[in-house]
CSV table of C-alpha atoms in Angstrom, one decimal:
chain,number,residue,atom,x,y,z
C,26,MET,CA,-38.4,8.8,-24.7
C,27,ALA,CA,-36.0,11.3,-23.0
C,28,ASP,CA,-32.1,10.7,-24.0
C,29,VAL,CA,-30.7,9.0,-20.9
C,30,ARG,CA,-27.3,9.4,-22.0
C,31,PRO,CA,-26.5,12.6,-20.3
C,32,TRP,CA,-27.8,11.1,-17.0
C,33,ILE,CA,-25.8,8.1,-17.5
C,34,HIS,CA,-22.8,10.3,-18.0
C,35,ARG,CA,-23.4,12.4,-15.0
C,36,VAL,CA,-23.9,9.1,-12.8
C,37,LEU,CA,-20.3,7.3,-13.9
C,38,PHE,CA,-18.3,10.2,-14.9
C,39,THR,CA,-19.1,13.2,-12.7
C,40,GLN,CA,-18.9,13.5,-8.9
C,41,GLN,CA,-22.4,14.0,-8.5
C,42,TYR,CA,-23.6,10.6,-7.3
C,43,PHE,CA,-20.0,9.3,-6.2
C,44,VAL,CA,-21.3,9.1,-2.4
C,45,PRO,CA,-24.6,6.8,-3.2
C,46,ILE,CA,-22.5,4.7,-5.5
C,47,ALA,CA,-19.5,4.6,-2.9
C,48,VAL,CA,-22.2,3.6,0.0
C,49,ALA,CA,-23.6,0.9,-2.6
C,50,LEU,CA,-20.3,-0.4,-3.2
C,51,PHE,CA,-19.2,-0.7,0.6
C,52,ILE,CA,-22.5,-2.4,1.0
C,53,PHE,CA,-21.9,-5.1,-1.6
C,54,ASP,CA,-18.1,-5.6,-0.7
C,55,SER,CA,-19.3,-6.2,3.2
C,56,LEU,CA,-21.9,-9.0,2.0
C,57,LEU,CA,-19.2,-10.3,-0.4
C,58,THR,CA,-16.4,-10.2,2.2
C,59,PHE,CA,-18.6,-11.9,4.9
C,60,MET,CA,-19.6,-14.6,2.2
C,61,VAL,CA,-16.0,-15.3,1.4
C,62,ILE,CA,-15.3,-15.9,5.3
C,63,ARG,CA,-18.4,-18.3,5.5
C,64,ARG,CA,-17.9,-20.2,2.1
C,65,VAL,CA,-14.3,-20.2,1.3
C,66,ALA,CA,-11.8,-22.3,3.5
C,67,TYR,CA,-9.2,-20.3,5.6
C,68,THR,CA,-5.6,-21.1,4.6
C,69,GLU,CA,-3.0,-21.3,7.6
C,70,ILE,CA,0.2,-19.7,6.6
C,71,ASP,CA,1.6,-17.2,9.4
C,72,TRP,CA,-1.4,-16.6,11.9
C,73,ARG,CA,-0.1,-19.3,14.1
C,74,THR,CA,3.5,-18.0,13.9
C,75,TYR,CA,2.4,-14.4,14.5
C,76,MET,CA,0.7,-15.8,17.7
C,77,GLN,CA,3.8,-17.7,18.7
C,78,GLN,CA,6.0,-14.6,18.4
C,79,ILE,CA,3.4,-12.7,20.4
C,80,ALA,CA,3.3,-15.3,23.1
C,81,GLY,CA,7.2,-15.0,23.5
C,82,VAL,CA,7.0,-11.3,24.0
C,83,LEU,CA,4.3,-12.0,26.6
C,84,ARG,CA,6.4,-14.3,28.3
C,85,GLY,CA,8.9,-11.6,28.9
C,86,GLU,CA,11.3,-12.1,26.1
C,87,ARG,CA,12.5,-8.6,24.4
C,88,ASN,CA,15.8,-10.2,22.3
C,89,TYR,CA,14.1,-10.2,18.7
C,90,ALA,CA,16.8,-12.6,17.9
C,91,LYS,CA,15.0,-15.2,20.0
C,92,LEU,CA,11.5,-14.3,18.9
C,93,SER,CA,10.2,-16.9,16.3
C,94,GLY,CA,7.4,-19.3,15.3
C,95,ASP,CA,6.9,-21.9,13.1
C,96,THR,CA,7.7,-20.3,10.1
C,97,GLY,CA,10.4,-18.0,11.2
C,98,PRO,CA,11.8,-15.6,13.3
C,99,LEU,CA,10.2,-12.2,14.2
C,100,VAL,CA,11.0,-9.7,11.2
C,101,TYR,CA,8.3,-6.9,11.8
C,102,PRO,CA,9.1,-3.6,13.7
C,103,ALA,CA,7.5,-3.2,17.2
C,104,GLY,CA,4.1,-2.1,16.1
C,105,PHE,CA,3.3,-5.5,14.8
C,106,VAL,CA,3.8,-6.9,18.2
C,107,TRP,CA,1.4,-4.5,19.7
C,108,ALA,CA,-1.0,-4.7,17.1
C,109,TYR,CA,-0.9,-8.3,17.2
C,110,GLN,CA,-0.9,-8.5,20.6
C,111,ALA,CA,-4.5,-7.0,20.6
C,112,LEU,CA,-5.7,-9.6,18.1
C,113,TRP,CA,-4.1,-12.2,20.4
C,114,THR,CA,-6.1,-10.9,23.4
C,115,ALA,CA,-9.1,-10.7,21.1
C,116,THR,CA,-9.3,-14.2,19.8
C,117,ASP,CA,-8.4,-16.1,22.9
C,118,GLU,CA,-4.8,-16.4,22.3
C,119,GLY,CA,-5.0,-17.0,18.5
C,120,ALA,CA,-7.3,-19.8,18.9
C,121,ASP,CA,-10.2,-18.3,17.3
C,122,VAL,CA,-9.4,-18.1,13.9
C,123,ARG,CA,-13.1,-17.3,12.8
C,124,ARG,CA,-13.2,-14.2,15.2
C,125,ALA,CA,-9.8,-13.1,13.6
C,126,GLN,CA,-11.1,-13.4,10.2
C,127,TYR,CA,-14.3,-11.0,11.2
C,128,LEU,CA,-12.1,-8.9,12.6
C,129,PHE,CA,-9.9,-8.5,9.4
C,130,MET,CA,-13.2,-8.0,7.6
C,131,LEU,CA,-13.4,-5.0,9.7
C,132,MET,CA,-10.0,-3.9,8.7
C,133,TYR,CA,-10.7,-4.4,5.1
C,134,LEU,CA,-13.9,-2.2,5.1
C,135,ALA,CA,-12.2,0.4,7.0
C,136,THR,CA,-9.6,0.5,4.7
C,137,LEU,CA,-12.0,0.6,1.6
C,138,GLY,CA,-13.6,3.5,3.6
C,139,VAL,CA,-10.8,5.5,3.7
C,140,VAL,CA,-9.8,4.7,0.0
C,141,LEU,CA,-13.0,6.0,-1.0
C,142,ALA,CA,-12.7,9.2,1.1
C,143,ILE,CA,-9.2,9.6,-1.1
C,144,TYR,CA,-10.7,8.9,-4.4
C,145,ARG,CA,-13.5,11.3,-3.8
C,146,GLY,CA,-11.1,13.9,-3.0
C,147,ALA,CA,-8.9,13.2,-5.9
C,148,ARG,CA,-12.0,13.3,-8.1
C,149,VAL,CA,-12.0,9.8,-9.5
C,150,PRO,CA,-15.2,9.0,-11.4
C,151,PRO,CA,-17.6,6.4,-9.7
C,152,VAL,CA,-16.9,4.3,-13.1
C,153,TRP,CA,-13.6,3.2,-11.5
C,154,LEU,CA,-14.8,2.4,-8.3
C,155,PRO,CA,-15.9,-1.3,-8.8
C,156,LEU,CA,-12.4,-2.0,-9.3
C,157,LEU,CA,-11.8,-1.4,-5.8
C,158,SER,CA,-13.6,-4.5,-4.7
C,159,ALA,CA,-13.2,-6.6,-7.7
C,160,SER,CA,-9.8,-8.2,-6.9
C,161,ARG,CA,-10.1,-11.9,-5.7
C,162,ARG,CA,-6.5,-12.0,-4.4
C,163,LEU,CA,-7.1,-9.0,-2.0
C,164,HIS,CA,-9.8,-10.4,-0.5
C,165,SER,CA,-8.0,-13.6,0.2
C,166,ILE,CA,-5.0,-11.7,1.5
C,167,TYR,CA,-7.5,-9.9,4.1
C,168,VAL,CA,-9.8,-12.5,5.4
C,169,LEU,CA,-8.4,-15.9,4.3
C,170,ARG,CA,-4.7,-15.2,5.1
C,171,LEU,CA,-4.6,-12.8,8.2
C,172,PHE,CA,-1.4,-11.3,6.9
C,173,ASN,CA,-0.1,-8.0,8.8
C,174,ASP,CA,0.1,-6.0,5.4
C,175,ALA,CA,-3.7,-5.5,6.2
C,176,VAL,CA,-3.1,-3.5,9.4
C,177,ALA,CA,0.3,-1.4,7.9
C,178,MET,CA,-2.0,-0.4,4.7
C,179,LEU,CA,-5.2,0.8,6.8
C,180,LEU,CA,-2.6,3.2,8.6
C,181,ALA,CA,-1.1,4.3,5.7
C,182,TYR,CA,-4.1,5.3,3.8
C,183,ALA,CA,-5.3,7.1,6.9
C,184,ALA,CA,-1.9,8.9,6.8
C,185,ILE,CA,-2.7,9.6,3.1
C,186,LEU,CA,-6.1,10.9,3.7
C,187,ALA,CA,-4.6,13.2,6.6
C,188,MET,CA,-2.1,14.6,4.2
C,189,SER,CA,-4.7,16.7,2.6
C,190,ARG,CA,-6.9,17.5,5.7
C,191,ARG,CA,-4.7,17.5,8.8
C,192,PRO,CA,-1.1,17.4,7.6
C,193,ARG,CA,0.2,17.7,11.2
C,194,TRP,CA,-1.2,14.1,12.0
C,195,SER,CA,0.1,12.6,8.7
C,196,GLY,CA,3.7,11.9,9.9
C,197,LEU,CA,2.3,9.9,13.2
C,198,LEU,CA,0.0,7.9,11.2
C,199,LEU,CA,2.7,7.0,8.5
C,200,SER,CA,5.0,6.2,11.3
C,201,LEU,CA,2.7,4.0,12.9
C,202,ALA,CA,2.1,2.0,9.6
C,203,ILE,CA,5.8,1.7,9.3
C,204,SER,CA,6.1,0.2,12.7
C,205,ILE,CA,3.6,-2.8,11.5
C,206,LYS,CA,5.4,-3.4,8.1
C,207,MET,CA,8.7,-1.6,6.8
C,208,ASN,CA,7.5,-1.7,3.0
C,209,VAL,CA,5.1,1.7,3.9
C,210,GLN,CA,8.8,3.1,3.7
C,211,LEU,CA,8.7,3.0,0.1
C,212,MET,CA,6.3,6.2,0.5
C,213,LEU,CA,8.5,8.5,2.5
C,214,PRO,CA,10.0,10.3,-0.3
C,215,ALA,CA,6.5,11.4,-1.3
C,216,ALA,CA,5.6,12.0,2.1
C,217,ALA,CA,8.8,14.8,2.4
C,218,PHE,CA,7.6,16.4,-0.8
C,219,ILE,CA,4.2,16.7,0.2
C,220,TRP,CA,5.1,18.2,3.6
C,221,TRP,CA,7.7,20.4,1.8
C,222,ARG,CA,4.9,21.6,-0.3
C,223,ALA,CA,2.2,22.1,2.5
C,224,GLY,CA,4.4,23.7,5.1
C,225,GLY,CA,8.0,24.3,3.6
C,226,LEU,CA,11.2,23.5,5.6
C,227,ARG,CA,9.3,23.6,9.0
C,228,LEU,CA,6.4,21.2,8.3
C,229,ALA,CA,9.0,18.7,6.8
C,230,ALA,CA,11.3,18.8,9.5
C,231,VAL,CA,8.7,18.5,12.4
C,232,GLN,CA,6.7,15.7,10.5
C,233,THR,CA,10.3,13.7,9.9
C,234,ALA,CA,11.2,14.3,13.8
C,235,VAL,CA,7.7,12.7,14.8
C,236,VAL,CA,8.4,9.7,12.3
C,237,ALA,CA,11.5,8.9,14.2
C,238,LEU,CA,10.6,9.6,17.4
C,239,SER,CA,7.4,7.7,17.6
C,240,GLN,CA,9.3,4.9,16.1
C,241,ALA,CA,11.6,5.0,19.0
C,242,VAL,CA,8.5,5.4,21.3
C,243,VAL,CA,6.8,2.2,19.9
C,244,ALA,CA,9.9,0.2,20.0
C,245,ALA,CA,11.2,1.4,23.6
C,246,PRO,CA,11.0,-2.0,25.5
C,247,PHE,CA,12.9,-3.8,22.8
C,248,LEU,CA,15.5,-0.8,22.4
C,249,ALA,CA,16.3,-0.4,25.9
C,250,ALA,CA,16.9,-4.3,26.2
C,251,TYR,CA,18.5,-5.3,22.9
C,252,PRO,CA,18.9,-2.4,20.5
C,253,HIS,CA,20.9,-4.2,17.8
C,254,GLU,CA,19.0,-7.2,17.6
C,255,TYR,CA,15.8,-5.1,17.4
C,256,LEU,CA,17.0,-3.3,14.6
C,257,ALA,CA,18.8,-6.0,12.6
C,258,GLY,CA,15.4,-8.1,13.1
C,259,ALA,CA,12.8,-5.5,12.4
C,260,PHE,CA,14.6,-3.3,9.5
C,261,ASP,CA,16.8,-6.0,7.7
C,262,TYR,CA,17.5,-4.3,4.4
C,263,GLY,CA,19.8,-7.1,3.3
C,264,ARG,CA,17.2,-9.6,3.7
C,265,LYS,CA,17.1,-12.6,1.0
C,266,PHE,CA,13.8,-13.7,-0.3
C,267,ASN,CA,12.5,-17.3,-1.3
C,268,TYR,CA,12.5,-17.6,-5.1
C,269,THR,CA,9.7,-20.3,-4.6
C,270,TRP,CA,7.3,-17.3,-3.8
C,271,THR,CA,8.4,-14.4,-5.9
C,272,VAL,CA,5.5,-13.1,-8.2
C,273,ASN,CA,7.5,-10.5,-10.3
C,274,TRP,CA,10.9,-12.1,-11.1
C,275,ARG,CA,10.0,-15.7,-11.9
C,276,PHE,CA,11.3,-15.4,-15.4
C,277,LEU,CA,15.0,-14.5,-14.4
C,278,GLY,CA,16.0,-17.8,-13.0
C,279,LEU,CA,17.2,-18.6,-9.2
C,280,SER,CA,20.8,-17.8,-9.9
C,281,ALA,CA,20.2,-14.0,-11.3
C,282,PHE,CA,17.2,-13.7,-8.8
C,283,GLU,CA,19.9,-14.3,-5.9
C,284,SER,CA,22.5,-12.3,-7.4
C,285,ARG,CA,24.0,-9.5,-5.4
C,286,ALA,CA,24.6,-7.5,-8.8
C,287,TRP,CA,20.6,-7.8,-9.6
C,288,ALA,CA,19.9,-6.3,-6.3
C,289,GLN,CA,22.0,-3.4,-6.7
C,290,LEU,CA,20.7,-2.7,-9.9
C,291,LEU,CA,17.1,-2.6,-8.7
C,292,LEU,CA,18.2,-0.2,-6.1
C,293,VAL,CA,20.1,2.3,-8.5
C,294,LEU,CA,16.8,1.9,-10.9
C,295,HIS,CA,14.5,2.7,-7.7
C,296,ALA,CA,16.7,5.7,-6.9
C,297,LEU,CA,16.4,7.0,-10.6
C,298,LEU,CA,12.7,6.5,-11.0
C,299,LEU,CA,12.4,8.6,-7.7
C,300,ALA,CA,14.5,11.1,-9.2
C,301,VAL,CA,12.3,11.7,-12.5
C,302,LEU,CA,9.4,11.9,-10.1
C,303,ALA,CA,10.4,14.4,-7.8
C,304,ALA,CA,12.4,16.2,-10.4
C,305,VAL,CA,9.8,16.3,-13.2
C,306,VAL,CA,6.6,14.4,-12.4
C,307,TRP,CA,5.6,15.6,-8.9
C,308,PRO,CA,6.4,19.4,-9.8
C,309,ARG,CA,4.2,19.2,-13.0
C,310,LEU,CA,1.2,18.0,-10.7
C,311,SER,CA,1.3,21.4,-8.8
C,312,GLY,CA,2.0,23.8,-12.1
C,313,HIS,CA,5.5,24.7,-10.3
C,314,SER,CA,9.0,24.0,-11.2
C,315,LEU,CA,10.9,21.9,-8.8
C,316,TRP,CA,13.1,25.3,-8.4
C,317,GLN,CA,10.2,27.2,-7.3
C,318,ILE,CA,8.9,24.6,-5.1
C,319,LEU,CA,12.1,24.5,-3.1
C,320,ARG,CA,12.3,28.2,-2.8
C,321,GLN,CA,8.5,28.2,-1.6
C,322,GLY,CA,9.6,25.7,1.0
C,323,PHE,CA,12.1,28.3,3.1
C,324,ARG,CA,9.1,30.7,3.2
C,325,ARG,CA,7.3,30.7,6.3
C,326,SER,CA,3.8,29.9,4.7
C,327,THR,CA,1.5,27.0,4.5
C,328,ARG,CA,-0.2,26.0,1.4
C,329,ARG,CA,-2.9,23.6,0.6
C,330,VAL,CA,-2.2,20.7,-1.3
C,331,SER,CA,-5.1,19.3,-3.3
C,332,ALA,CA,-6.2,15.6,-2.3
C,333,ALA,CA,-5.4,14.8,-6.1
C,334,GLU,CA,-1.7,16.0,-5.9
C,335,VAL,CA,-1.5,14.0,-2.6
C,336,ALA,CA,-2.8,10.8,-4.0
C,337,VAL,CA,-1.0,10.6,-7.1
C,338,VAL,CA,2.4,11.8,-5.4
C,339,MET,CA,2.3,9.1,-2.3
C,340,PHE,CA,0.9,6.3,-5.0
C,341,THR,CA,3.4,7.2,-7.6
C,342,ALA,CA,6.2,6.7,-5.1
C,343,ASN,CA,4.9,3.4,-4.0
C,344,LEU,CA,4.4,2.1,-7.3
C,345,VAL,CA,8.0,2.6,-8.1
C,346,GLY,CA,9.1,0.8,-5.3
C,347,ILE,CA,7.0,-2.1,-6.0
C,348,VAL,CA,8.2,-2.2,-9.7
C,349,CYS,CA,12.0,-2.3,-8.6
C,350,ALA,CA,11.1,-4.7,-5.4
C,351,ARG,CA,13.6,-7.6,-4.6
C,352,SER,CA,11.0,-9.7,-4.8
C,353,LEU,CA,7.2,-9.6,-4.3
C,354,HIS,CA,5.1,-12.1,-2.4
C,355,TYR,CA,1.6,-12.7,-2.9
C,356,GLN,CA,0.3,-10.8,0.3
C,357,PHE,CA,2.3,-7.8,-1.1
C,358,TYR,CA,-0.3,-7.0,-3.5
C,359,ALA,CA,-2.4,-5.3,-0.5
C,360,TRP,CA,0.6,-2.7,-0.9
C,361,TYR,CA,-1.0,-1.1,-3.9
C,362,ALA,CA,-4.2,-3.1,-5.1
C,363,HIS,CA,-6.1,-0.3,-3.6
C,364,MET,CA,-4.2,2.3,-5.6
C,365,LEU,CA,-4.5,0.7,-9.0
C,366,PRO,CA,-7.9,2.2,-10.2
C,367,LEU,CA,-6.8,6.0,-9.3
C,368,LEU,CA,-3.3,5.3,-10.9
C,369,LEU,CA,-5.2,3.9,-14.2
C,370,PHE,CA,-7.4,6.9,-14.0
C,371,TYR,CA,-4.7,9.6,-14.0
C,372,ALA,CA,-2.3,7.5,-16.5
C,373,ARG,CA,-2.2,9.2,-20.0
C,374,LEU,CA,-3.2,6.1,-21.6
C,375,PRO,CA,-6.2,5.0,-24.0
C,376,THR,CA,-8.8,3.8,-21.9
C,377,PRO,CA,-9.2,0.1,-23.1
C,378,LEU,CA,-5.3,-0.1,-22.3
C,379,ARG,CA,-5.8,1.0,-18.6
C,380,LEU,CA,-8.7,-1.7,-18.3
C,381,ALA,CA,-6.4,-4.4,-19.9
C,382,LEU,CA,-3.6,-3.3,-17.4
C,383,TRP,CA,-5.6,-4.0,-14.3
C,384,LEU,CA,-7.0,-7.3,-15.7
C,385,ALA,CA,-3.2,-8.4,-16.4
C,386,ILE,CA,-1.9,-7.3,-13.0
C,387,GLU,CA,-4.7,-9.1,-11.4
C,388,TYR,CA,-4.4,-12.2,-13.5
C,389,ALA,CA,-0.5,-12.2,-12.7
C,390,TRP,CA,-1.2,-11.9,-8.7
C,391,ASN,CA,-3.7,-14.9,-9.1
C,392,VAL,CA,-1.3,-17.5,-10.9
C,393,PHE,CA,0.0,-19.8,-8.1
C,394,PRO,CA,2.7,-20.6,-8.4
C,395,SER,CA,3.8,-18.0,-10.5
C,396,THR,CA,5.2,-18.6,-13.9
C,397,SER,CA,7.9,-17.0,-16.4
C,398,PHE,CA,4.7,-15.6,-18.5
C,399,SER,CA,2.7,-14.5,-15.4
C,400,SER,CA,5.8,-12.5,-14.1
C,401,LEU,CA,6.9,-11.0,-17.5
C,402,LEU,CA,3.2,-9.9,-17.7
C,403,LEU,CA,3.3,-8.3,-14.7
C,404,LEU,CA,6.4,-6.5,-15.4
C,405,ALA,CA,5.0,-5.4,-18.6
C,406,ALA,CA,1.9,-3.9,-17.2
C,407,HIS,CA,3.8,-2.1,-14.4
C,408,ILE,CA,6.1,-0.7,-17.0
C,409,THR,CA,3.2,0.5,-19.3
C,410,LEU,CA,1.6,1.8,-16.1
C,411,LEU,CA,4.7,3.9,-15.2
C,412,PHE,CA,4.9,5.1,-18.9
C,413,GLY,CA,1.7,6.7,-18.5
C,414,ILE,CA,2.2,8.4,-15.1
C,415,PHE,CA,5.3,9.8,-16.5
C,416,ARG,CA,3.2,11.7,-19.1
C,417,ILE,CA,0.8,12.9,-16.6
C,418,ARG,CA,0.7,16.9,-16.8
C,419,HIS,CA,-1.4,17.9,-13.9
C,420,ALA,CA,-3.2,16.6,-11.0
C,421,LYS,CA,-6.6,16.9,-12.7
C,422,PRO,CA,-8.7,14.4,-14.4
C,423,ASN,CA,-7.9,13.4,-17.9
């Protein structure tokens, strides 16, 4: 009998069968997500509040300080208002929750499709693809909770895909994602790096301007009426989080979690990790020094940045932001769950350890309420993954 091992290797570890495997995974996840909607009970958390906030806007209120619902005030940028106004209309003013679930299923599948395109461009072997559909928590976030993270991340992944194909559109897509939820700002330093690599000072300046101007356009009705209230509500960088819902810092205790010194320490650590990425890790991906990249950026030329480099740069910037986040609530898993298989693939770590890290992270996000053990496990997994990321030598498969 012929040796099938070479064929198995081609199927699982090369790009030869990536497309049919990706299509099969997409179909499987479509059926799985449909069954989740049909068989698992929906849990009301913020959907009703979202609809109450949208109803206030539709009544003519433009003061963000006066827009609120059962679970709190409106704390998201204006893009959220327009996106959820469309959902308000499509679901009979929010009353048809089942229809909303199916719409979020479509968003989930659209996100999966975009992510699969990113993975193909980054040459991730098909053996890693099943992890994209294996998360219990992620399906819950999308179709059982209806959080706005789903909308923001679809646009964010579309921006990342555009960076390696049509960089001119990436700034607008990234800005639209930020206008849904401000966590996407964690990727702005990486986006600036990619724009500089692809088109130098000119592209970086133009895309930065696009981001700023599109934010102003999206928020124009609120900025024109109550600018201070809008900026204070939509971009509240000093917002305090509830210890009850924290996934990542449960082991600290309430007093340490709420301390100003801890928040400042996390901010400093975030800046230092970004500096290491920008000065050491990201330049290594391209085979150039940071000085060479800076000099190239002042020349009037364009360069094609590989899809692998774009993905690793954007995903790693997001990861360090998550590691240093003031608090992670359960829906925040959507910020990077689709990124984990690619990050694990490129991390220079033993394969059994990489798989163990995914299991540890998934476990920690499924423990409710979080415990000291689950939050310590999540932190240990994040730190180990970062260690593997910092050892990356180039944007090529291991």
